[in-house]
PDB file of C-alpha atoms in Angstrom:
ATOM      1  CA  MET Y 246     -24.075  24.369  -4.952  1.00 75.00           C
ATOM      2  CA  ASP Y 247     -20.277  24.114  -5.025  1.00 84.00           C
ATOM      3  CA  ILE Y 248     -17.810  21.254  -5.105  1.00 88.00           C
ATOM      4  CA  LYS Y 249     -17.549  21.204  -1.293  1.00 87.00           C
ATOM      5  CA  HIS Y 250     -21.234  20.300  -0.980  1.00 90.00           C
ATOM      6  CA  LEU Y 251     -20.689  17.252  -3.188  1.00 91.00           C
ATOM      7  CA  GLN Y 252     -17.417  16.256  -1.508  1.00 91.00           C
ATOM      8  CA  TYR Y 253     -19.014  16.423   1.937  1.00 92.00           C
ATOM      9  CA  PHE Y 254     -21.980  14.406   0.669  1.00 92.00           C
ATOM     10  CA  ILE Y 255     -19.603  11.723  -0.697  1.00 94.00           C
ATOM     11  CA  GLU Y 256     -17.861  11.489   2.689  1.00 92.00           C
ATOM     12  CA  VAL Y 257     -21.141  11.097   4.600  1.00 93.00           C
ATOM     13  CA  ALA Y 258     -22.242   8.392   2.150  1.00 92.00           C
ATOM     14  CA  ASN Y 259     -18.900   6.588   2.528  1.00 91.00           C
ATOM     15  CA  PHE Y 260     -19.094   6.559   6.343  1.00 90.00           C
ATOM     16  CA  ASN Y 261     -22.903   6.262   6.684  1.00 90.00           C
ATOM     17  CA  SER Y 262     -22.492   8.813   9.457  1.00 90.00           C
ATOM     18  CA  PHE Y 263     -22.438  12.594   9.765  1.00 91.00           C
ATOM     19  CA  THR Y 264     -20.238  12.385  12.862  1.00 90.00           C
ATOM     20  CA  ARG Y 265     -17.594  10.073  11.394  1.00 90.00           C
ATOM     21  CA  ALA Y 266     -17.493  12.051   8.140  1.00 90.00           C
ATOM     22  CA  ALA Y 267     -17.063  15.282  10.102  1.00 88.00           C
ATOM     23  CA  ASP Y 268     -14.218  13.768  12.111  1.00 87.00           C
ATOM     24  CA  HIS Y 269     -12.532  12.575   8.923  1.00 84.00           C
ATOM     25  CA  LEU Y 270     -12.815  16.051   7.361  1.00 83.00           C
ATOM     26  CA  PHE Y 271     -11.784  17.832  10.589  1.00 80.00           C
ATOM     27  CA  ILE Y 272     -14.963  19.914  10.698  1.00 86.00           C
ATOM     28  CA  THR Y 273     -17.863  19.995  13.137  1.00 88.00           C
ATOM     29  CA  GLN Y 274     -20.885  17.724  12.794  1.00 90.00           C
ATOM     30  CA  PRO Y 275     -23.362  20.678  12.626  1.00 90.00           C
ATOM     31  CA  THR Y 276     -21.350  22.165   9.759  1.00 89.00           C
ATOM     32  CA  ILE Y 277     -21.525  19.064   7.597  1.00 91.00           C
ATOM     33  CA  SER Y 278     -25.203  18.499   8.490  1.00 92.00           C
ATOM     34  CA  LYS Y 279     -25.997  22.045   7.363  1.00 92.00           C
ATOM     35  CA  MET Y 280     -24.090  21.553   4.107  1.00 91.00           C
ATOM     36  CA  ILE Y 281     -26.005  18.372   3.301  1.00 93.00           C
ATOM     37  CA  LYS Y 282     -29.328  20.015   4.198  1.00 93.00           C
ATOM     38  CA  ASN Y 283     -28.513  22.930   1.882  1.00 92.00           C
ATOM     39  CA  LEU Y 284     -27.710  20.469  -0.897  1.00 92.00           C
ATOM     40  CA  GLU Y 285     -31.013  18.643  -0.367  1.00 92.00           C
ATOM     41  CA  THR Y 286     -32.904  21.942  -0.427  1.00 93.00           C
ATOM     42  CA  GLU Y 287     -31.207  23.033  -3.649  1.00 92.00           C
ATOM     43  CA  LEU Y 288     -31.853  19.690  -5.359  1.00 92.00           C
ATOM     44  CA  GLY Y 289     -35.376  19.382  -3.958  1.00 93.00           C
ATOM     45  CA  VAL Y 290     -34.872  15.800  -2.743  1.00 94.00           C
ATOM     46  CA  GLU Y 291     -33.901  13.962   0.424  1.00 93.00           C
ATOM     47  CA  LEU Y 292     -30.533  12.272   0.037  1.00 93.00           C
ATOM     48  CA  PHE Y 293     -30.612  10.193   3.235  1.00 92.00           C
ATOM     49  CA  ASP Y 294     -33.250   8.213   5.081  1.00 90.00           C
ATOM     50  CA  ARG Y 295     -32.803   9.515   8.633  1.00 86.00           C
ATOM     51  CA  SER Y 296     -35.644   7.479  10.145  1.00 83.00           C
ATOM     52  CA  ARG Y 297     -33.464   4.468  10.970  1.00 80.00           C
ATOM     53  CA  LYS Y 298     -30.572   3.930  13.341  1.00 79.00           C
ATOM     54  CA  GLN Y 299     -28.139   3.658  10.423  1.00 83.00           C
ATOM     55  CA  LEU Y 300     -27.988   6.412   7.831  1.00 89.00           C
ATOM     56  CA  ILE Y 301     -29.146   5.046   4.438  1.00 91.00           C
ATOM     57  CA  LEU Y 302     -29.130   6.654   1.005  1.00 93.00           C
ATOM     58  CA  THR Y 303     -32.483   7.224  -0.640  1.00 93.00           C
ATOM     59  CA  ASP Y 304     -33.030   6.334  -4.306  1.00 93.00           C
ATOM     60  CA  ALA Y 305     -32.328   9.956  -5.178  1.00 93.00           C
ATOM     61  CA  GLY Y 306     -29.256   9.880  -2.947  1.00 92.00           C
ATOM     62  CA  ARG Y 307     -27.801   6.929  -4.839  1.00 94.00           C
ATOM     63  CA  VAL Y 308     -28.267   8.740  -8.168  1.00 94.00           C
ATOM     64  CA  VAL Y 309     -26.691  11.925  -6.819  1.00 93.00           C
ATOM     65  CA  LEU Y 310     -23.799   9.958  -5.291  1.00 93.00           C
ATOM     66  CA  GLU Y 311     -22.936   8.351  -8.621  1.00 94.00           C
ATOM     67  CA  GLN Y 312     -22.836  11.728 -10.371  1.00 93.00           C
ATOM     68  CA  ALA Y 313     -21.084  13.441  -7.454  1.00 92.00           C
ATOM     69  CA  LYS Y 314     -18.203  10.966  -7.677  1.00 92.00           C
ATOM     70  CA  LEU Y 315     -17.816  11.681 -11.398  1.00 91.00           C
ATOM     71  CA  ILE Y 316     -17.820  15.436 -10.767  1.00 91.00           C
ATOM     72  CA  ASP Y 317     -15.334  15.105  -7.892  1.00 88.00           C
ATOM     73  CA  LYS Y 318     -12.995  13.011 -10.051  1.00 88.00           C
ATOM     74  CA  ALA Y 319     -13.211  15.541 -12.890  1.00 88.00           C
ATOM     75  CA  PHE Y 320     -12.508  18.364 -10.431  1.00 86.00           C
ATOM     76  CA  HIS Y 321      -9.492  16.475  -9.070  1.00 83.00           C
ATOM     77  CA  ASN Y 322      -8.178  15.994 -12.613  1.00 82.00           C
ATOM     78  CA  LEU Y 323      -8.683  19.702 -13.309  1.00 82.00           C
ATOM     79  CA  GLU Y 324      -6.688  20.634 -10.194  1.00 77.00           C
ATOM     80  CA  THR Y 325      -3.943  18.265 -11.243  1.00 76.00           C
ATOM     81  CA  GLU Y 326      -3.773  19.708 -14.745  1.00 74.00           C
ATOM     82  CA  MET Y 327      -3.464  23.204 -13.287  1.00 75.00           C
ATOM     83  CA  ASP Y 328      -0.533  21.953 -11.219  1.00 71.00           C
ATOM     84  CA  ASN Y 329       0.966  20.561 -14.379  1.00 67.00           C
ATOM     85  CA  LEU Y 330       0.758  23.963 -16.061  1.00 63.00           C
ATOM     86  CA  LEU Y 331       2.827  25.371 -13.223  1.00 67.00           C
ATOM     87  CA  GLY Y 332       5.698  23.136 -14.311  1.00 68.00           C
ATOM     88  CA  LEU Y 333       5.708  20.805 -11.304  1.00 71.00           C
ATOM     89  CA  LYS Y 334       5.978  23.729  -8.881  1.00 73.00           C
ATOM     90  CA  LYS Y 335       3.509  21.870  -6.713  1.00 76.00           C
ATOM     91  CA  GLY Y 336       1.722  18.545  -6.545  1.00 83.00           C
ATOM     92  CA  HIS Y 337       0.927  15.574  -4.336  1.00 88.00           C
ATOM     93  CA  ILE Y 338       1.879  11.925  -4.910  1.00 93.00           C
ATOM     94  CA  ARG Y 339       0.307   8.969  -3.073  1.00 94.00           C
ATOM     95  CA  ILE Y 340       2.639   5.969  -2.859  1.00 95.00           C
ATOM     96  CA  GLY Y 341       1.973   2.530  -1.373  1.00 94.00           C
ATOM     97  CA  LEU Y 342       4.963   0.731   0.125  1.00 91.00           C
ATOM     98  CA  PRO Y 343       5.159  -2.712   1.742  1.00 88.00           C
ATOM     99  CA  PRO Y 344       6.721  -2.411   5.213  1.00 83.00           C
ATOM    100  CA  ILE Y 345       8.941  -5.420   4.475  1.00 80.00           C
ATOM    101  CA  ILE Y 346      11.390  -3.661   2.164  1.00 78.00           C
ATOM    102  CA  GLU Y 347      14.718  -2.262   3.319  1.00 71.00           C
ATOM    103  CA  ALA Y 348      13.897   1.003   5.068  1.00 64.00           C
ATOM    104  CA  SER Y 349      16.767   3.300   4.091  1.00 69.00           C
ATOM    105  CA  PHE Y 350      16.603   3.097   0.303  1.00 72.00           C
ATOM    106  CA  PHE Y 351      13.383   4.951  -0.601  1.00 81.00           C
ATOM    107  CA  PRO Y 352      13.943   7.856   1.800  1.00 85.00           C
ATOM    108  CA  ARG Y 353      17.210   8.567  -0.045  1.00 86.00           C
ATOM    109  CA  ILE Y 354      15.386   8.769  -3.384  1.00 87.00           C
ATOM    110  CA  LEU Y 355      12.616  10.868  -1.821  1.00 89.00           C
ATOM    111  CA  SER Y 356      15.193  13.246  -0.403  1.00 90.00           C
ATOM    112  CA  ARG Y 357      16.914  13.758  -3.761  1.00 90.00           C
ATOM    113  CA  PHE Y 358      13.570  14.187  -5.546  1.00 91.00           C
ATOM    114  CA  HIS Y 359      12.473  16.707  -2.901  1.00 91.00           C
ATOM    115  CA  GLN Y 360      15.611  18.766  -3.515  1.00 91.00           C
ATOM    116  CA  ASP Y 361      14.645  19.090  -7.195  1.00 89.00           C
ATOM    117  CA  TYR Y 362      10.909  19.551  -6.575  1.00 89.00           C
ATOM    118  CA  PRO Y 363      10.585  21.039  -3.059  1.00 89.00           C
ATOM    119  CA  ASN Y 364       6.858  21.851  -3.324  1.00 85.00           C
ATOM    120  CA  ILE Y 365       5.711  18.360  -4.291  1.00 89.00           C
ATOM    121  CA  THR Y 366       4.420  16.494  -1.234  1.00 91.00           C
ATOM    122  CA  PHE Y 367       4.082  12.775  -0.572  1.00 92.00           C
ATOM    123  CA  GLN Y 368       1.593  10.534   1.162  1.00 92.00           C
ATOM    124  CA  LEU Y 369       3.200   7.186   2.023  1.00 92.00           C
ATOM    125  CA  VAL Y 370       0.854   4.281   2.759  1.00 91.00           C
ATOM    126  CA  GLU Y 371       2.352   1.103   4.232  1.00 89.00           C
ATOM    127  CA  ASP Y 372       0.506  -2.116   3.430  1.00 90.00           C
ATOM    128  CA  GLY Y 373       0.848  -5.571   1.940  1.00 89.00           C
ATOM    129  CA  SER Y 374       0.989  -6.103  -1.829  1.00 90.00           C
ATOM    130  CA  LYS Y 375      -2.619  -7.283  -2.053  1.00 91.00           C
ATOM    131  CA  LYS Y 376      -3.990  -4.170  -0.332  1.00 92.00           C
ATOM    132  CA  ILE Y 377      -1.683  -1.929  -2.371  1.00 94.00           C
ATOM    133  CA  GLU Y 378      -2.999  -3.398  -5.628  1.00 95.00           C
ATOM    134  CA  GLU Y 379      -6.573  -2.796  -4.454  1.00 94.00           C
ATOM    135  CA  SER Y 380      -5.739   0.775  -3.471  1.00 94.00           C
ATOM    136  CA  VAL Y 381      -4.146   1.532  -6.863  1.00 95.00           C
ATOM    137  CA  GLN Y 382      -7.106  -0.024  -8.661  1.00 93.00           C
ATOM    138  CA  ASN Y 383      -9.569   2.038  -6.565  1.00 91.00           C
ATOM    139  CA  ASP Y 384      -7.578   5.262  -7.087  1.00 90.00           C
ATOM    140  CA  LEU Y 385      -6.769   5.581  -3.382  1.00 92.00           C
ATOM    141  CA  ILE Y 386      -3.053   5.782  -4.199  1.00 94.00           C
ATOM    142  CA  ASP Y 387      -1.236   6.691  -7.413  1.00 95.00           C
ATOM    143  CA  ILE Y 388       1.726   4.304  -7.396  1.00 96.00           C
ATOM    144  CA  GLY Y 389       2.411   1.104  -5.480  1.00 95.00           C
ATOM    145  CA  VAL Y 390       5.374  -1.137  -4.766  1.00 93.00           C
ATOM    146  CA  ILE Y 391       4.325  -4.791  -4.829  1.00 93.00           C
ATOM    147  CA  VAL Y 392       5.655  -8.308  -5.247  1.00 90.00           C
ATOM    148  CA  LEU Y 393       5.408  -9.158  -8.946  1.00 91.00           C
ATOM    149  CA  PRO Y 394       3.829 -10.552 -11.046  1.00 90.00           C
ATOM    150  CA  THR Y 395       0.739  -8.386 -11.266  1.00 92.00           C
ATOM    151  CA  ASN Y 396      -2.397  -8.190 -13.426  1.00 93.00           C
ATOM    152  CA  ASN Y 397      -1.120  -6.736 -16.712  1.00 92.00           C
ATOM    153  CA  THR Y 398      -4.638  -5.911 -17.891  1.00 93.00           C
ATOM    154  CA  LEU Y 399      -5.123  -3.532 -14.936  1.00 94.00           C
ATOM    155  CA  PHE Y 400      -1.659  -2.138 -14.233  1.00 95.00           C
ATOM    156  CA  HIS Y 401       1.435  -0.751 -15.877  1.00 95.00           C
ATOM    157  CA  HIS Y 402       4.566  -1.891 -14.063  1.00 94.00           C
ATOM    158  CA  PHE Y 403       8.327  -2.107 -14.024  1.00 92.00           C
ATOM    159  CA  ALA Y 404      10.542  -4.325 -11.880  1.00 91.00           C
ATOM    160  CA  PHE Y 405      13.432  -2.934  -9.858  1.00 87.00           C
ATOM    161  CA  LEU Y 406      14.633  -5.569  -7.381  1.00 87.00           C
ATOM    162  CA  GLU Y 407      14.981  -9.335  -7.188  1.00 89.00           C
ATOM    163  CA  GLU Y 408      16.525 -10.986  -4.137  1.00 90.00           C
ATOM    164  CA  ASP Y 409      16.608 -14.307  -2.325  1.00 93.00           C
ATOM    165  CA  ILE Y 410      14.424 -15.231   0.619  1.00 94.00           C
ATOM    166  CA  ASN Y 411      16.582 -16.622   3.431  1.00 95.00           C
ATOM    167  CA  LEU Y 412      15.906 -18.627   6.568  1.00 96.00           C
ATOM    168  CA  ILE Y 413      16.520 -17.002   9.949  1.00 95.00           C
ATOM    169  CA  VAL Y 414      16.915 -19.027  13.156  1.00 95.00           C
ATOM    170  CA  HIS Y 415      18.062 -18.560  16.739  1.00 95.00           C
ATOM    171  CA  PRO Y 416      21.831 -19.200  17.197  1.00 93.00           C
ATOM    172  CA  SER Y 417      21.033 -22.253  19.343  1.00 94.00           C
ATOM    173  CA  HIS Y 418      18.870 -23.843  16.638  1.00 94.00           C
ATOM    174  CA  PRO Y 419      20.186 -27.193  15.278  1.00 93.00           C
ATOM    175  CA  HIS Y 420      20.451 -25.711  11.756  1.00 91.00           C
ATOM    176  CA  ALA Y 421      22.230 -22.535  12.880  1.00 91.00           C
ATOM    177  CA  CYS Y 422      25.718 -23.830  11.987  1.00 90.00           C
ATOM    178  CA  GLY Y 423      24.855 -24.535   8.352  1.00 89.00           C
ATOM    179  CA  LYS Y 424      25.227 -22.110   5.446  1.00 91.00           C
ATOM    180  CA  GLU Y 425      22.563 -23.727   3.245  1.00 94.00           C
ATOM    181  CA  ILE Y 426      19.515 -25.888   3.844  1.00 95.00           C
ATOM    182  CA  ASP Y 427      16.995 -27.766   1.726  1.00 96.00           C
ATOM    183  CA  LEU Y 428      13.507 -26.392   2.212  1.00 96.00           C
ATOM    184  CA  ALA Y 429      12.204 -29.925   2.832  1.00 95.00           C
ATOM    185  CA  ASP Y 430      14.392 -30.127   5.960  1.00 95.00           C
ATOM    186  CA  LEU Y 431      12.128 -27.520   7.591  1.00 96.00           C
ATOM    187  CA  GLU Y 432       9.044 -29.755   7.473  1.00 95.00           C
ATOM    188  CA  ASN Y 433       8.873 -30.155  11.256  1.00 95.00           C
ATOM    189  CA  GLU Y 434       9.644 -26.529  12.110  1.00 96.00           C
ATOM    190  CA  SER Y 435       7.214 -23.936  13.461  1.00 96.00           C
ATOM    191  CA  PHE Y 436       6.977 -21.027  11.020  1.00 97.00           C
ATOM    192  CA  ILE Y 437       6.435 -17.337  11.730  1.00 97.00           C
ATOM    193  CA  LEU Y 438       4.913 -15.802   8.591  1.00 95.00           C
ATOM    194  CA  PHE Y 439       3.588 -12.495   7.395  1.00 92.00           C
ATOM    195  CA  ASN Y 440      -0.184 -12.186   7.487  1.00 90.00           C
ATOM    196  CA  LYS Y 441      -2.604 -12.837   4.619  1.00 90.00           C
ATOM    197  CA  ASP Y 442      -2.263  -9.333   3.140  1.00 87.00           C
ATOM    198  CA  TYR Y 443       1.283 -10.183   2.025  1.00 89.00           C
ATOM    199  CA  VAL Y 444       2.098 -12.004  -1.213  1.00 90.00           C
ATOM    200  CA  LEU Y 445       5.362 -13.165   0.381  1.00 91.00           C
ATOM    201  CA  ARG Y 446       3.279 -15.369   2.686  1.00 93.00           C
ATOM    202  CA  ASP Y 447       1.657 -17.077  -0.335  1.00 93.00           C
ATOM    203  CA  LEU Y 448       5.056 -17.448  -1.985  1.00 93.00           C
ATOM    204  CA  ILE Y 449       6.525 -19.186   1.065  1.00 95.00           C
ATOM    205  CA  ILE Y 450       3.561 -21.535   1.485  1.00 96.00           C
ATOM    206  CA  SER Y 451       3.569 -22.514  -2.216  1.00 95.00           C
ATOM    207  CA  SER Y 452       7.341 -23.161  -2.064  1.00 95.00           C
ATOM    208  CA  CYS Y 453       6.886 -25.387   0.983  1.00 96.00           C
ATOM    209  CA  ASN Y 454       4.144 -27.269  -0.823  1.00 95.00           C
ATOM    210  CA  GLU Y 455       6.507 -27.721  -3.772  1.00 94.00           C
ATOM    211  CA  ALA Y 456       9.044 -29.172  -1.322  1.00 95.00           C
ATOM    212  CA  GLY Y 457       6.450 -31.718  -0.182  1.00 95.00           C
ATOM    213  CA  PHE Y 458       4.940 -30.289   3.009  1.00 96.00           C
ATOM    214  CA  SER Y 459       2.545 -27.697   4.409  1.00 96.00           C
ATOM    215  CA  PRO Y 460       4.251 -25.364   6.890  1.00 96.00           C
ATOM    216  CA  HIS Y 461       3.109 -25.417  10.513  1.00 96.00           C
ATOM    217  CA  ILE Y 462       2.335 -21.744  11.179  1.00 96.00           C
ATOM    218  CA  VAL Y 463       2.701 -20.828  14.833  1.00 96.00           C
ATOM    219  CA  THR Y 464       1.888 -17.118  14.390  1.00 95.00           C
ATOM    220  CA  GLU Y 465       1.718 -14.277  11.854  1.00 94.00           C
ATOM    221  CA  SER Y 466       2.670 -10.600  11.838  1.00 91.00           C
ATOM    222  CA  SER Y 467       2.776  -7.571   9.528  1.00 86.00           C
ATOM    223  CA  ARG Y 468       6.125  -6.363  10.909  1.00 87.00           C
ATOM    224  CA  TRP Y 469       9.428  -7.903   9.830  1.00 88.00           C
ATOM    225  CA  ASP Y 470      11.259  -6.543  12.896  1.00 88.00           C
ATOM    226  CA  PHE Y 471       8.695  -8.196  15.178  1.00 91.00           C
ATOM    227  CA  ILE Y 472       9.152 -11.467  13.275  1.00 93.00           C
ATOM    228  CA  GLU Y 473      12.913 -11.260  13.830  1.00 92.00           C
ATOM    229  CA  GLU Y 474      12.340 -10.619  17.530  1.00 93.00           C
ATOM    230  CA  MET Y 475      10.054 -13.661  17.799  1.00 95.00           C
ATOM    231  CA  VAL Y 476      12.727 -15.788  16.102  1.00 95.00           C
ATOM    232  CA  TYR Y 477      15.263 -14.534  18.639  1.00 93.00           C
ATOM    233  CA  CYS Y 478      12.822 -15.509  21.421  1.00 94.00           C
ATOM    234  CA  LYS Y 479      12.739 -19.064  19.973  1.00 94.00           C
ATOM    235  CA  LEU Y 480       9.089 -18.970  18.973  1.00 95.00           C
ATOM    236  CA  GLY Y 481       9.899 -20.434  15.569  1.00 96.00           C
ATOM    237  CA  VAL Y 482      11.824 -19.921  12.327  1.00 96.00           C
ATOM    238  CA  ALA Y 483      11.071 -17.420   9.563  1.00 96.00           C
ATOM    239  CA  LEU Y 484      11.851 -16.699   5.929  1.00 95.00           C
ATOM    240  CA  LEU Y 485      12.737 -13.085   5.094  1.00 93.00           C
ATOM    241  CA  PRO Y 486      14.153 -11.167   2.118  1.00 91.00           C
ATOM    242  CA  GLU Y 487      17.950 -11.123   2.148  1.00 88.00           C
ATOM    243  CA  SER Y 488      18.170  -7.342   2.670  1.00 83.00           C
ATOM    244  CA  LEU Y 489      16.195  -7.610   5.931  1.00 84.00           C
ATOM    245  CA  CYS Y 490      18.271 -10.472   7.303  1.00 83.00           C
ATOM    246  CA  ARG Y 491      21.263  -8.169   7.818  1.00 71.00           C
ATOM    247  CA  HIS Y 492      19.635  -6.050  10.506  1.00 66.00           C
ATOM    248  CA  ASP Y 493      19.834  -8.308  13.558  1.00 69.00           C
ATOM    249  CA  GLU Y 494      23.172  -9.906  14.415  1.00 79.00           C
ATOM    250  CA  ARG Y 495      21.542 -11.923  17.203  1.00 87.00           C
ATOM    251  CA  ILE Y 496      20.002 -14.349  14.703  1.00 91.00           C
ATOM    252  CA  LYS Y 497      21.552 -16.624  12.096  1.00 94.00           C
ATOM    253  CA  THR Y 498      20.840 -16.412   8.366  1.00 93.00           C
ATOM    254  CA  ILE Y 499      20.865 -19.525   6.151  1.00 95.00           C
ATOM    255  CA  LYS Y 500      20.371 -19.774   2.377  1.00 95.00           C
ATOM    256  CA  VAL Y 501      17.455 -21.915   1.225  1.00 95.00           C
ATOM    257  CA  ARG Y 502      17.680 -24.323  -1.705  1.00 93.00           C
ATOM    258  CA  ASN Y 503      15.666 -27.091  -3.412  1.00 90.00           C
ATOM    259  CA  PRO Y 504      13.740 -24.969  -4.149  1.00 91.00           C
ATOM    260  CA  SER Y 505      15.337 -21.615  -3.579  1.00 90.00           C
ATOM    261  CA  ILE Y 506      12.852 -18.787  -2.983  1.00 91.00           C
ATOM    262  CA  SER Y 507      13.130 -15.270  -4.382  1.00 91.00           C
ATOM    263  CA  TRP Y 508      10.873 -12.277  -4.755  1.00 88.00           C
ATOM    264  CA  ASN Y 509      10.668  -9.645  -7.458  1.00 91.00           C
ATOM    265  CA  LEU Y 510       9.595  -6.127  -6.478  1.00 91.00           C
ATOM    266  CA  GLY Y 511       8.146  -3.600  -8.889  1.00 93.00           C
ATOM    267  CA  PHE Y 512       6.175  -0.383  -9.228  1.00 95.00           C
ATOM    268  CA  ILE Y 513       2.597  -0.502 -10.485  1.00 96.00           C
ATOM    269  CA  TRP Y 514       0.152   2.197 -11.580  1.00 96.00           C
ATOM    270  CA  SER Y 515      -3.346   1.926 -12.994  1.00 94.00           C
ATOM    271  CA  LYS Y 516      -4.131   1.786 -16.701  1.00 92.00           C
ATOM    272  CA  ASP Y 517      -7.587   3.243 -16.030  1.00 88.00           C
ATOM    273  CA  HIS Y 518      -6.883   6.232 -13.772  1.00 87.00           C
ATOM    274  CA  TYR Y 519      -5.318   9.581 -14.523  1.00 84.00           C
ATOM    275  CA  LEU Y 520      -1.689   9.896 -13.428  1.00 87.00           C
ATOM    276  CA  SER Y 521      -0.502  13.418 -12.643  1.00 85.00           C
ATOM    277  CA  TYR Y 522       2.624  14.927 -14.134  1.00 83.00           C
ATOM    278  CA  ALA Y 523       4.167  14.909 -10.651  1.00 87.00           C
ATOM    279  CA  ALA Y 524       3.565  11.155 -10.321  1.00 91.00           C
ATOM    280  CA  LYS Y 525       4.884  10.557 -13.846  1.00 90.00           C
ATOM    281  CA  GLU Y 526       8.004  12.567 -13.038  1.00 89.00           C
ATOM    282  CA  TRP Y 527       8.477  10.572  -9.821  1.00 92.00           C
ATOM    283  CA  LEU Y 528       8.297   7.306 -11.780  1.00 93.00           C
ATOM    284  CA  LYS Y 529      10.792   8.600 -14.341  1.00 91.00           C
ATOM    285  CA  TYR Y 530      13.102   9.900 -11.616  1.00 91.00           C
ATOM    286  CA  THR Y 531      12.922   6.676  -9.605  1.00 91.00           C
ATOM    287  CA  ARG Y 532      13.427   4.419 -12.629  1.00 89.00           C
ATOM    288  CA  GLU Y 533      16.601   6.325 -13.488  1.00 88.00           C
ATOM    289  CA  ALA Y 534      17.843   6.264  -9.876  1.00 84.00           C
ATOM    290  CA  LEU Y 535      17.234   2.513  -9.617  1.00 81.00           C
ATOM    291  CA  SER Y 536      18.946   1.812 -12.924  1.00 76.00           C
ATOM    292  CA  HIS Y 537      22.101   3.434 -11.556  1.00 65.00           C
ATOM    293  CA  LYS Y 538      21.900   1.681  -8.180  1.00 56.00           C
TER     294      LYS Y 538
END
């Protein structure tokens, strides 16, 4: 038995399918089937009940899966420590980013970091704050950028950006000539919001409720550029972070007051999971870069 046997077994258990696990690992289905069969032979137990349409773990399979995950995690930590001993000559960092932050900033930091550590690679995962928190908690990514606040019992964090949320409207909209607007004046508008994976959506709805109304949501999206395009097509109005409102000159931007809305972005990382030296160095490097921005 080697670590590959256990890793392949974990993948099959995750997907409940030899075929899907093989596709995910970029190997053939007969190869992974043979590996699992060899593991069953060596352990002297059947790990899966193959008599049904859906692949199901046996009692022995569940026990082996629990231990296999612990072994795989320990092996991953061992690999990471070996990388650390090489003085950050190599490594891999998994970072979750919401697709609603200004696009040019993080690539500049990544580029400078890459110049100093050319053999450290990155996996960038775009998702809403809620999914990013889940992924950090489940050790699917190392570091996440989210809308604060966060759960301080689960995550370390530091804030790096606070900015206003502004209203965007079509130039022909009745409010387009104004520079500021009370949130309550938008009670009868149709809103285009981010979907339920985004904390910004909750923030906007709670602010509207504070202003005395529930927003009429005409549609939702996960893409800020698509939201801007829908505003330009007169489907409704939207509220976006100030840095994103500068991208499309075809729409008008108006400050919101009574109450004003702002968001606070920050990095989070788990208190319970191991953080590699490469990831720690990235956090240190980024914190310094942001402090000078």
